[in-house]
Amino acid sequence: METLGGDWEELVGAALLGTERRQGSPEALLEAAAVQTVRRRAGLRPAEAGPRPEPAPRDPRPVPPEAARRRLAQLLAGRSAAAGGGGRRGSAPDLTELLPQWLAAAGRHGYRAPAALVPALLEAARARTDLRPQALALAGARGLWLARLNPDWRFVLRGGPGGAGALPEVTDAAGVERLWQEGLFAERVALLGAVRAQEAAGATRLLATTWATERAEDRLMFLDSLRVGLSEGDEPFLEAALGDRSRNVRATAAELLSALPGSALAGRMAERALACVGPEGVIPPAECDAGMLRDGVVKRPPAGRGERAWWLGQLVEAAPLSRWRERFGGLGPAEILARPTAEGWAEELHAAWCRAAVRQRDAEWSKALLGSAAAPAAAGPGTASIAERAKLLSVLPEGERAEWVAEFVRAHGLSEAFQLLGVCGVPWEGVLGRAVVDALDAAREAGSYPWSFSGVMGLAERCLDPAVALAGADPDADAGADAGAGAGAGAYWAEAFQRLAATLRLRAAMLAELAPPA
């Protein structure tokens, strides 16, 4: 049998068709390909060197102390305990779960990322979207500079303010105009935020200069950035956006306007809602007219929802909550919620009021809708949904939030508390920290297994105040028990509490390392 020829095209044809249809063997094909590869590479002329990139912009922020830099390198390396069998995670801390806290603390101290760790930081942000805002803020101008040189990091270029480089002074009109017209999306978002921090109306004026030519997805993100510092001065711009050609932009503009109780849209929605709901009963709208559509009401309901109930809910959630006191003869939120409601409408109304309380950040209505944390969920005045209760809790001051969740944990345990704990301020201390520790101890005493509470245990490792946990949880009890020897749930709990204690100690050391030198 003849040996395959050395022509590259012939070799490619043999590889595609199979050597059995050409003279030769697989070994001969590979040998010929290897020879041709060397010949082709040797025959290439050296490419002309590309232009050297400009140096990275200077970042004036300080780097963290040396111990903190070493800790960041350790966290980015992702060294964590390997999970054991049967759902066990072992007793060593999971370092990857501490990285977000390190980044947040470094951001509060105003640090920048050590130059040598910026590539690893960008890789971590590429793999974990939850890290991106804080990681890109820490990477700063150098991260953006590197992202322009590596296609794998293109997400940084549209990653929001954290990825932006040095911004012009807000008072530099020419610099602001140039960056707004020519900058990357991340730089423009950062610039818009800086202008808004200086003068709220300046942001909408800047947006108006290019609004008509922006892409729909960019208009939506720019509009969403107005949530920070939203005020009555934004109303003219948002009112104009109600006529935008993008449905999502129109819906976001309507939502923002409904969060301004004094806006014309909020007034229009109030007139419609108050005409439907009052002391005399509930009469949902008969149709979704053109005015309702322009004001953000979605006409087509989701599957399983009636049209008129769907429209009513949207009207009520967009109406200013302050208008209901007058409509119900001076009654407050708790009294309005306690009134009997026409059959079949209580759930729809209360759900809409929940959404309104969250949107308008109304603490009085939120407290009334939450009711007593100790009461059964079905007996609550607002909603039995844990997700909706978590949203209502986010409106309350931090102390009241912690008190309510602590009462919930004491009354109902930890099985449904995960989402509620997630909106509480960190660290969990005082009454909340004690309630969580006591509930974990109660679960251990009841013979449950720790992986039944894996979500709460993970939160506890990240959020519990070390002083509270270590004082009362007795995490080192039975530390020598062999969890693999069939000793029952107690041995697994001993391992879980060992990990909790080790993680809390590590968190305390990590935060101490980040403290600026005296």
PDB file of C-alpha atoms in Angstrom, residues 233-470:
ATOM      1  CA  GLY A 233     -37.309  66.053  39.453  1.00  0.00           C
ATOM      2  CA  ASP A 234     -37.097  62.867  37.354  1.00  0.00           C
ATOM      3  CA  GLU A 235     -40.802  62.923  36.540  1.00  0.00           C
ATOM      4  CA  PRO A 236     -40.682  64.859  33.209  1.00  0.00           C
ATOM      5  CA  PHE A 237     -38.041  62.509  31.801  1.00  0.00           C
ATOM      6  CA  LEU A 238     -39.881  59.381  33.019  1.00  0.00           C
ATOM      7  CA  GLU A 239     -43.233  60.663  31.799  1.00  0.00           C
ATOM      8  CA  ALA A 240     -41.721  61.070  28.327  1.00  0.00           C
ATOM      9  CA  ALA A 241     -40.309  57.537  28.540  1.00  0.00           C
ATOM     10  CA  LEU A 242     -43.865  56.196  28.873  1.00  0.00           C
ATOM     11  CA  GLY A 243     -44.049  56.656  25.104  1.00  0.00           C
ATOM     12  CA  ASP A 244     -40.830  54.741  24.417  1.00  0.00           C
ATOM     13  CA  ARG A 245     -40.833  52.209  21.587  1.00  0.00           C
ATOM     14  CA  SER A 246     -39.567  49.467  23.947  1.00  0.00           C
ATOM     15  CA  ARG A 247     -42.204  47.779  26.106  1.00  0.00           C
ATOM     16  CA  ASN A 248     -39.653  47.048  28.852  1.00  0.00           C
ATOM     17  CA  VAL A 249     -38.549  50.676  28.960  1.00  0.00           C
ATOM     18  CA  ARG A 250     -42.181  51.812  29.198  1.00  0.00           C
ATOM     19  CA  ALA A 251     -42.867  49.363  32.023  1.00  0.00           C
ATOM     20  CA  THR A 252     -39.791  50.468  33.986  1.00  0.00           C
ATOM     21  CA  ALA A 253     -40.676  54.144  33.549  1.00  0.00           C
ATOM     22  CA  ALA A 254     -44.192  53.459  34.841  1.00  0.00           C
ATOM     23  CA  GLU A 255     -42.831  51.536  37.821  1.00  0.00           C
ATOM     24  CA  LEU A 256     -40.468  54.356  38.750  1.00  0.00           C
ATOM     25  CA  LEU A 257     -43.219  56.951  38.423  1.00  0.00           C
ATOM     26  CA  SER A 258     -45.538  54.914  40.638  1.00  0.00           C
ATOM     27  CA  ALA A 259     -42.792  54.964  43.306  1.00  0.00           C
ATOM     28  CA  LEU A 260     -43.183  58.775  43.353  1.00  0.00           C
ATOM     29  CA  PRO A 261     -46.494  59.308  45.191  1.00  0.00           C
ATOM     30  CA  GLY A 262     -46.729  62.888  43.944  1.00  0.00           C
ATOM     31  CA  SER A 263     -46.291  62.051  40.256  1.00  0.00           C
ATOM     32  CA  ALA A 264     -49.064  62.573  37.720  1.00  0.00           C
ATOM     33  CA  LEU A 265     -49.008  58.861  36.873  1.00  0.00           C
ATOM     34  CA  ALA A 266     -49.461  57.935  40.545  1.00  0.00           C
ATOM     35  CA  GLY A 267     -52.409  60.332  40.669  1.00  0.00           C
ATOM     36  CA  ARG A 268     -53.994  58.793  37.591  1.00  0.00           C
ATOM     37  CA  MET A 269     -53.557  55.290  38.970  1.00  0.00           C
ATOM     38  CA  ALA A 270     -54.996  56.389  42.326  1.00  0.00           C
ATOM     39  CA  GLU A 271     -58.142  57.717  40.664  1.00  0.00           C
ATOM     40  CA  ARG A 272     -58.634  54.414  38.880  1.00  0.00           C
ATOM     41  CA  ALA A 273     -57.856  52.270  41.952  1.00  0.00           C
ATOM     42  CA  LEU A 274     -59.996  54.283  44.372  1.00  0.00           C
ATOM     43  CA  ALA A 275     -62.913  54.045  41.946  1.00  0.00           C
ATOM     44  CA  CYS A 276     -62.630  50.259  42.141  1.00  0.00           C
ATOM     45  CA  VAL A 277     -61.971  49.718  45.876  1.00  0.00           C
ATOM     46  CA  GLY A 278     -63.579  51.331  48.899  1.00  0.00           C
ATOM     47  CA  PRO A 279     -65.654  50.720  52.049  1.00  0.00           C
ATOM     48  CA  GLU A 280     -68.623  49.789  49.907  1.00  0.00           C
ATOM     49  CA  GLY A 281     -66.836  46.938  48.150  1.00  0.00           C
ATOM     50  CA  VAL A 282     -64.704  45.994  45.152  1.00  0.00           C
ATOM     51  CA  ILE A 283     -65.612  46.573  41.513  1.00  0.00           C
ATOM     52  CA  PRO A 284     -62.695  45.688  39.204  1.00  0.00           C
ATOM     53  CA  PRO A 285     -62.172  47.628  35.959  1.00  0.00           C
ATOM     54  CA  ALA A 286     -64.341  46.501  33.054  1.00  0.00           C
ATOM     55  CA  GLU A 287     -61.655  47.112  30.428  1.00  0.00           C
ATOM     56  CA  CYS A 288     -58.006  48.034  29.960  1.00  0.00           C
ATOM     57  CA  ASP A 289     -58.213  51.279  28.025  1.00  0.00           C
ATOM     58  CA  ALA A 290     -55.522  53.179  26.137  1.00  0.00           C
ATOM     59  CA  GLY A 291     -54.727  55.378  29.128  1.00  0.00           C
ATOM     60  CA  MET A 292     -54.109  52.381  31.351  1.00  0.00           C
ATOM     61  CA  LEU A 293     -51.880  50.824  28.712  1.00  0.00           C
ATOM     62  CA  ARG A 294     -49.792  53.990  28.436  1.00  0.00           C
ATOM     63  CA  ASP A 295     -49.427  54.100  32.212  1.00  0.00           C
ATOM     64  CA  GLY A 296     -47.860  50.663  32.262  1.00  0.00           C
ATOM     65  CA  VAL A 297     -50.811  48.333  32.825  1.00  0.00           C
ATOM     66  CA  VAL A 298     -50.183  45.006  31.112  1.00  0.00           C
ATOM     67  CA  LYS A 299     -53.338  43.903  29.331  1.00  0.00           C
ATOM     68  CA  ARG A 300     -52.835  40.160  28.948  1.00  0.00           C
ATOM     69  CA  PRO A 301     -52.878  38.271  32.275  1.00  0.00           C
ATOM     70  CA  PRO A 302     -50.690  35.259  33.033  1.00  0.00           C
ATOM     71  CA  ALA A 303     -52.188  31.802  32.720  1.00  0.00           C
ATOM     72  CA  GLY A 304     -54.764  31.120  35.388  1.00  0.00           C
ATOM     73  CA  ARG A 305     -55.493  34.775  36.221  1.00  0.00           C
ATOM     74  CA  GLY A 306     -58.707  36.552  35.309  1.00  0.00           C
ATOM     75  CA  GLU A 307     -58.370  39.734  33.275  1.00  0.00           C
ATOM     76  CA  ARG A 308     -60.271  42.043  35.597  1.00  0.00           C
ATOM     77  CA  ALA A 309     -58.456  40.802  38.723  1.00  0.00           C
ATOM     78  CA  TRP A 310     -55.134  41.209  36.904  1.00  0.00           C
ATOM     79  CA  TRP A 311     -55.920  44.806  35.944  1.00  0.00           C
ATOM     80  CA  LEU A 312     -57.182  45.628  39.444  1.00  0.00           C
ATOM     81  CA  GLY A 313     -53.987  44.376  41.070  1.00  0.00           C
ATOM     82  CA  GLN A 314     -51.850  46.572  38.804  1.00  0.00           C
ATOM     83  CA  LEU A 315     -53.926  49.661  39.576  1.00  0.00           C
ATOM     84  CA  VAL A 316     -53.803  49.120  43.340  1.00  0.00           C
ATOM     85  CA  GLU A 317     -50.056  48.458  43.468  1.00  0.00           C
ATOM     86  CA  ALA A 318     -49.340  51.669  41.540  1.00  0.00           C
ATOM     87  CA  ALA A 319     -51.629  53.925  43.622  1.00  0.00           C
ATOM     88  CA  PRO A 320     -50.044  55.966  46.459  1.00  0.00           C
ATOM     89  CA  LEU A 321     -50.714  54.179  49.739  1.00  0.00           C
ATOM     90  CA  SER A 322     -51.390  57.500  51.443  1.00  0.00           C
ATOM     91  CA  ARG A 323     -54.642  57.834  49.477  1.00  0.00           C
ATOM     92  CA  TRP A 324     -56.291  54.821  51.118  1.00  0.00           C
ATOM     93  CA  ARG A 325     -56.609  56.464  54.543  1.00  0.00           C
ATOM     94  CA  GLU A 326     -58.943  59.103  53.145  1.00  0.00           C
ATOM     95  CA  ARG A 327     -60.817  56.543  51.011  1.00  0.00           C
ATOM     96  CA  PHE A 328     -61.545  54.464  54.119  1.00  0.00           C
ATOM     97  CA  GLY A 329     -62.639  57.337  56.337  1.00  0.00           C
ATOM     98  CA  GLY A 330     -59.388  57.987  58.181  1.00  0.00           C
ATOM     99  CA  LEU A 331     -58.518  54.366  59.006  1.00  0.00           C
ATOM    100  CA  GLY A 332     -54.852  53.371  59.217  1.00  0.00           C
ATOM    101  CA  PRO A 333     -53.238  50.474  57.328  1.00  0.00           C
ATOM    102  CA  ALA A 334     -53.788  47.854  60.052  1.00  0.00           C
ATOM    103  CA  GLU A 335     -57.468  48.844  60.390  1.00  0.00           C
ATOM    104  CA  ILE A 336     -58.009  48.792  56.627  1.00  0.00           C
ATOM    105  CA  LEU A 337     -56.483  45.329  56.395  1.00  0.00           C
ATOM    106  CA  ALA A 338     -58.651  44.078  59.268  1.00  0.00           C
ATOM    107  CA  ARG A 339     -61.887  45.122  57.522  1.00  0.00           C
ATOM    108  CA  PRO A 340     -63.909  42.374  55.878  1.00  0.00           C
ATOM    109  CA  THR A 341     -63.404  42.380  52.112  1.00  0.00           C
ATOM    110  CA  ALA A 342     -65.815  41.332  49.400  1.00  0.00           C
ATOM    111  CA  GLU A 343     -65.659  37.596  48.866  1.00  0.00           C
ATOM    112  CA  GLY A 344     -62.779  36.504  46.645  1.00  0.00           C
ATOM    113  CA  TRP A 345     -60.958  39.850  46.582  1.00  0.00           C
ATOM    114  CA  ALA A 346     -58.997  39.919  49.869  1.00  0.00           C
ATOM    115  CA  GLU A 347     -56.019  37.941  48.551  1.00  0.00           C
ATOM    116  CA  GLU A 348     -55.778  40.023  45.358  1.00  0.00           C
ATOM    117  CA  LEU A 349     -56.004  43.325  47.229  1.00  0.00           C
ATOM    118  CA  HIS A 350     -53.560  42.404  49.968  1.00  0.00           C
ATOM    119  CA  ALA A 351     -51.020  41.092  47.452  1.00  0.00           C
ATOM    120  CA  ALA A 352     -51.251  44.367  45.511  1.00  0.00           C
ATOM    121  CA  TRP A 353     -50.819  46.394  48.702  1.00  0.00           C
ATOM    122  CA  CYS A 354     -47.746  44.294  49.511  1.00  0.00           C
ATOM    123  CA  ARG A 355     -46.203  45.183  46.151  1.00  0.00           C
ATOM    124  CA  ALA A 356     -47.098  48.838  46.669  1.00  0.00           C
ATOM    125  CA  ALA A 357     -45.507  48.919  50.127  1.00  0.00           C
ATOM    126  CA  VAL A 358     -42.260  47.509  48.754  1.00  0.00           C
ATOM    127  CA  ARG A 359     -42.231  49.802  45.736  1.00  0.00           C
ATOM    128  CA  GLN A 360     -42.993  52.921  47.765  1.00  0.00           C
ATOM    129  CA  ARG A 361     -40.758  51.857  50.687  1.00  0.00           C
ATOM    130  CA  ASP A 362     -43.637  52.427  53.132  1.00  0.00           C
ATOM    131  CA  ALA A 363     -42.637  51.036  56.542  1.00  0.00           C
ATOM    132  CA  GLU A 364     -46.063  51.603  58.171  1.00  0.00           C
ATOM    133  CA  TRP A 365     -47.897  49.575  55.549  1.00  0.00           C
ATOM    134  CA  SER A 366     -45.153  46.944  55.524  1.00  0.00           C
ATOM    135  CA  LYS A 367     -45.477  46.382  59.277  1.00  0.00           C
ATOM    136  CA  ALA A 368     -49.252  46.165  59.011  1.00  0.00           C
ATOM    137  CA  LEU A 369     -49.057  43.661  56.154  1.00  0.00           C
ATOM    138  CA  LEU A 370     -46.495  41.527  57.967  1.00  0.00           C
ATOM    139  CA  GLY A 371     -48.505  41.332  61.169  1.00  0.00           C
ATOM    140  CA  SER A 372     -47.207  39.237  64.056  1.00  0.00           C
ATOM    141  CA  ALA A 373     -44.276  36.982  63.253  1.00  0.00           C
ATOM    142  CA  ALA A 374     -45.562  34.427  65.736  1.00  0.00           C
ATOM    143  CA  ALA A 375     -48.938  34.045  64.006  1.00  0.00           C
ATOM    144  CA  PRO A 376     -49.455  31.207  61.512  1.00  0.00           C
ATOM    145  CA  ALA A 377     -48.717  32.328  57.953  1.00  0.00           C
ATOM    146  CA  ALA A 378     -52.274  31.734  56.778  1.00  0.00           C
ATOM    147  CA  ALA A 379     -53.599  34.038  59.501  1.00  0.00           C
ATOM    148  CA  GLY A 380     -51.377  36.978  58.523  1.00  0.00           C
ATOM    149  CA  PRO A 381     -53.004  40.179  57.307  1.00  0.00           C
ATOM    150  CA  GLY A 382     -50.957  40.473  54.121  1.00  0.00           C
ATOM    151  CA  THR A 383     -49.439  37.417  52.525  1.00  0.00           C
ATOM    152  CA  ALA A 384     -48.468  33.876  53.449  1.00  0.00           C
ATOM    153  CA  SER A 385     -45.654  33.932  50.880  1.00  0.00           C
ATOM    154  CA  ILE A 386     -42.227  33.844  52.505  1.00  0.00           C
ATOM    155  CA  ALA A 387     -40.716  35.581  49.463  1.00  0.00           C
ATOM    156  CA  GLU A 388     -43.205  38.460  49.723  1.00  0.00           C
ATOM    157  CA  ARG A 389     -42.648  38.716  53.477  1.00  0.00           C
ATOM    158  CA  ALA A 390     -38.905  38.991  52.869  1.00  0.00           C
ATOM    159  CA  LYS A 391     -39.551  41.921  50.503  1.00  0.00           C
ATOM    160  CA  LEU A 392     -41.758  43.640  53.073  1.00  0.00           C
ATOM    161  CA  LEU A 393     -39.097  43.120  55.730  1.00  0.00           C
ATOM    162  CA  SER A 394     -36.505  44.845  53.544  1.00  0.00           C
ATOM    163  CA  VAL A 395     -38.497  48.072  53.944  1.00  0.00           C
ATOM    164  CA  LEU A 396     -38.292  48.082  57.755  1.00  0.00           C
ATOM    165  CA  PRO A 397     -35.414  49.637  59.708  1.00  0.00           C
ATOM    166  CA  GLU A 398     -32.674  47.112  60.392  1.00  0.00           C
ATOM    167  CA  GLY A 399     -33.432  46.746  64.092  1.00  0.00           C
ATOM    168  CA  GLU A 400     -37.142  46.112  63.580  1.00  0.00           C
ATOM    169  CA  ARG A 401     -36.306  43.656  60.811  1.00  0.00           C
ATOM    170  CA  ALA A 402     -34.046  41.638  63.118  1.00  0.00           C
ATOM    171  CA  GLU A 403     -36.656  41.635  65.915  1.00  0.00           C
ATOM    172  CA  TRP A 404     -39.393  40.380  63.572  1.00  0.00           C
ATOM    173  CA  VAL A 405     -37.259  37.581  62.119  1.00  0.00           C
ATOM    174  CA  ALA A 406     -36.051  36.545  65.588  1.00  0.00           C
ATOM    175  CA  GLU A 407     -39.678  36.223  66.701  1.00  0.00           C
ATOM    176  CA  PHE A 408     -40.455  34.206  63.568  1.00  0.00           C
ATOM    177  CA  VAL A 409     -37.542  31.827  64.224  1.00  0.00           C
ATOM    178  CA  ARG A 410     -38.552  31.365  67.864  1.00  0.00           C
ATOM    179  CA  ALA A 411     -42.152  30.591  66.854  1.00  0.00           C
ATOM    180  CA  HIS A 412     -41.629  28.514  63.704  1.00  0.00           C
ATOM    181  CA  GLY A 413     -38.021  27.302  63.739  1.00  0.00           C
ATOM    182  CA  LEU A 414     -35.560  27.562  60.877  1.00  0.00           C
ATOM    183  CA  SER A 415     -37.180  25.438  58.176  1.00  0.00           C
ATOM    184  CA  GLU A 416     -38.889  28.445  56.503  1.00  0.00           C
ATOM    185  CA  ALA A 417     -36.589  31.207  57.721  1.00  0.00           C
ATOM    186  CA  PHE A 418     -33.913  31.122  55.012  1.00  0.00           C
ATOM    187  CA  GLN A 419     -35.275  33.950  52.832  1.00  0.00           C
ATOM    188  CA  LEU A 420     -36.198  36.049  55.856  1.00  0.00           C
ATOM    189  CA  LEU A 421     -32.698  35.751  57.321  1.00  0.00           C
ATOM    190  CA  GLY A 422     -31.257  36.730  53.957  1.00  0.00           C
ATOM    191  CA  VAL A 423     -32.630  40.286  54.238  1.00  0.00           C
ATOM    192  CA  CYS A 424     -31.300  40.886  57.754  1.00  0.00           C
ATOM    193  CA  GLY A 425     -28.300  43.086  58.379  1.00  0.00           C
ATOM    194  CA  VAL A 426     -24.912  41.476  59.003  1.00  0.00           C
ATOM    195  CA  PRO A 427     -23.596  40.477  61.458  1.00  0.00           C
ATOM    196  CA  TRP A 428     -26.519  38.784  63.170  1.00  0.00           C
ATOM    197  CA  GLU A 429     -26.100  39.805  66.764  1.00  0.00           C
ATOM    198  CA  GLY A 430     -28.257  40.409  69.798  1.00  0.00           C
ATOM    199  CA  VAL A 431     -31.726  38.892  69.728  1.00  0.00           C
ATOM    200  CA  LEU A 432     -31.456  37.584  66.158  1.00  0.00           C
ATOM    201  CA  GLY A 433     -28.113  35.856  66.655  1.00  0.00           C
ATOM    202  CA  ARG A 434     -29.367  34.257  69.849  1.00  0.00           C
ATOM    203  CA  ALA A 435     -32.596  33.066  68.174  1.00  0.00           C
ATOM    204  CA  VAL A 436     -30.670  31.399  65.343  1.00  0.00           C
ATOM    205  CA  VAL A 437     -28.214  29.688  67.684  1.00  0.00           C
ATOM    206  CA  ASP A 438     -31.025  28.473  69.942  1.00  0.00           C
ATOM    207  CA  ALA A 439     -32.943  27.130  66.938  1.00  0.00           C
ATOM    208  CA  LEU A 440     -29.885  25.238  65.699  1.00  0.00           C
ATOM    209  CA  ASP A 441     -29.427  23.752  69.159  1.00  0.00           C
ATOM    210  CA  ALA A 442     -33.115  22.790  69.226  1.00  0.00           C
ATOM    211  CA  ALA A 443     -32.787  21.074  65.841  1.00  0.00           C
ATOM    212  CA  ARG A 444     -29.775  19.161  67.112  1.00  0.00           C
ATOM    213  CA  GLU A 445     -31.624  18.112  70.265  1.00  0.00           C
ATOM    214  CA  ALA A 446     -34.621  16.999  68.191  1.00  0.00           C
ATOM    215  CA  GLY A 447     -32.444  14.518  66.271  1.00  0.00           C
ATOM    216  CA  SER A 448     -32.616  16.294  62.883  1.00  0.00           C
ATOM    217  CA  TYR A 449     -29.624  16.142  60.587  1.00  0.00           C
ATOM    218  CA  PRO A 450     -27.655  19.321  59.822  1.00  0.00           C
ATOM    219  CA  TRP A 451     -27.973  19.004  56.060  1.00  0.00           C
ATOM    220  CA  SER A 452     -31.726  19.547  56.477  1.00  0.00           C
ATOM    221  CA  PHE A 453     -30.699  23.111  57.383  1.00  0.00           C
ATOM    222  CA  SER A 454     -27.784  23.465  54.973  1.00  0.00           C
ATOM    223  CA  GLY A 455     -29.002  26.796  53.607  1.00  0.00           C
ATOM    224  CA  VAL A 456     -29.383  28.341  57.047  1.00  0.00           C
ATOM    225  CA  MET A 457     -26.077  26.837  58.202  1.00  0.00           C
ATOM    226  CA  GLY A 458     -24.338  28.419  55.217  1.00  0.00           C
ATOM    227  CA  LEU A 459     -25.914  31.775  56.034  1.00  0.00           C
ATOM    228  CA  ALA A 460     -24.942  31.415  59.682  1.00  0.00           C
ATOM    229  CA  GLU A 461     -21.310  30.845  58.731  1.00  0.00           C
ATOM    230  CA  ARG A 462     -21.348  34.079  56.719  1.00  0.00           C
ATOM    231  CA  CYS A 463     -23.594  36.215  58.908  1.00  0.00           C
ATOM    232  CA  LEU A 464     -23.539  35.241  62.585  1.00  0.00           C
ATOM    233  CA  ASP A 465     -21.638  37.502  64.923  1.00  0.00           C
ATOM    234  CA  PRO A 466     -18.742  35.330  66.192  1.00  0.00           C
ATOM    235  CA  ALA A 467     -19.186  36.506  69.780  1.00  0.00           C
ATOM    236  CA  VAL A 468     -22.846  35.482  69.871  1.00  0.00           C
ATOM    237  CA  ALA A 469     -22.331  32.092  68.265  1.00  0.00           C
ATOM    238  CA  LEU A 470     -19.249  31.030  70.208  1.00  0.00           C
TER     239      LEU A 470
END
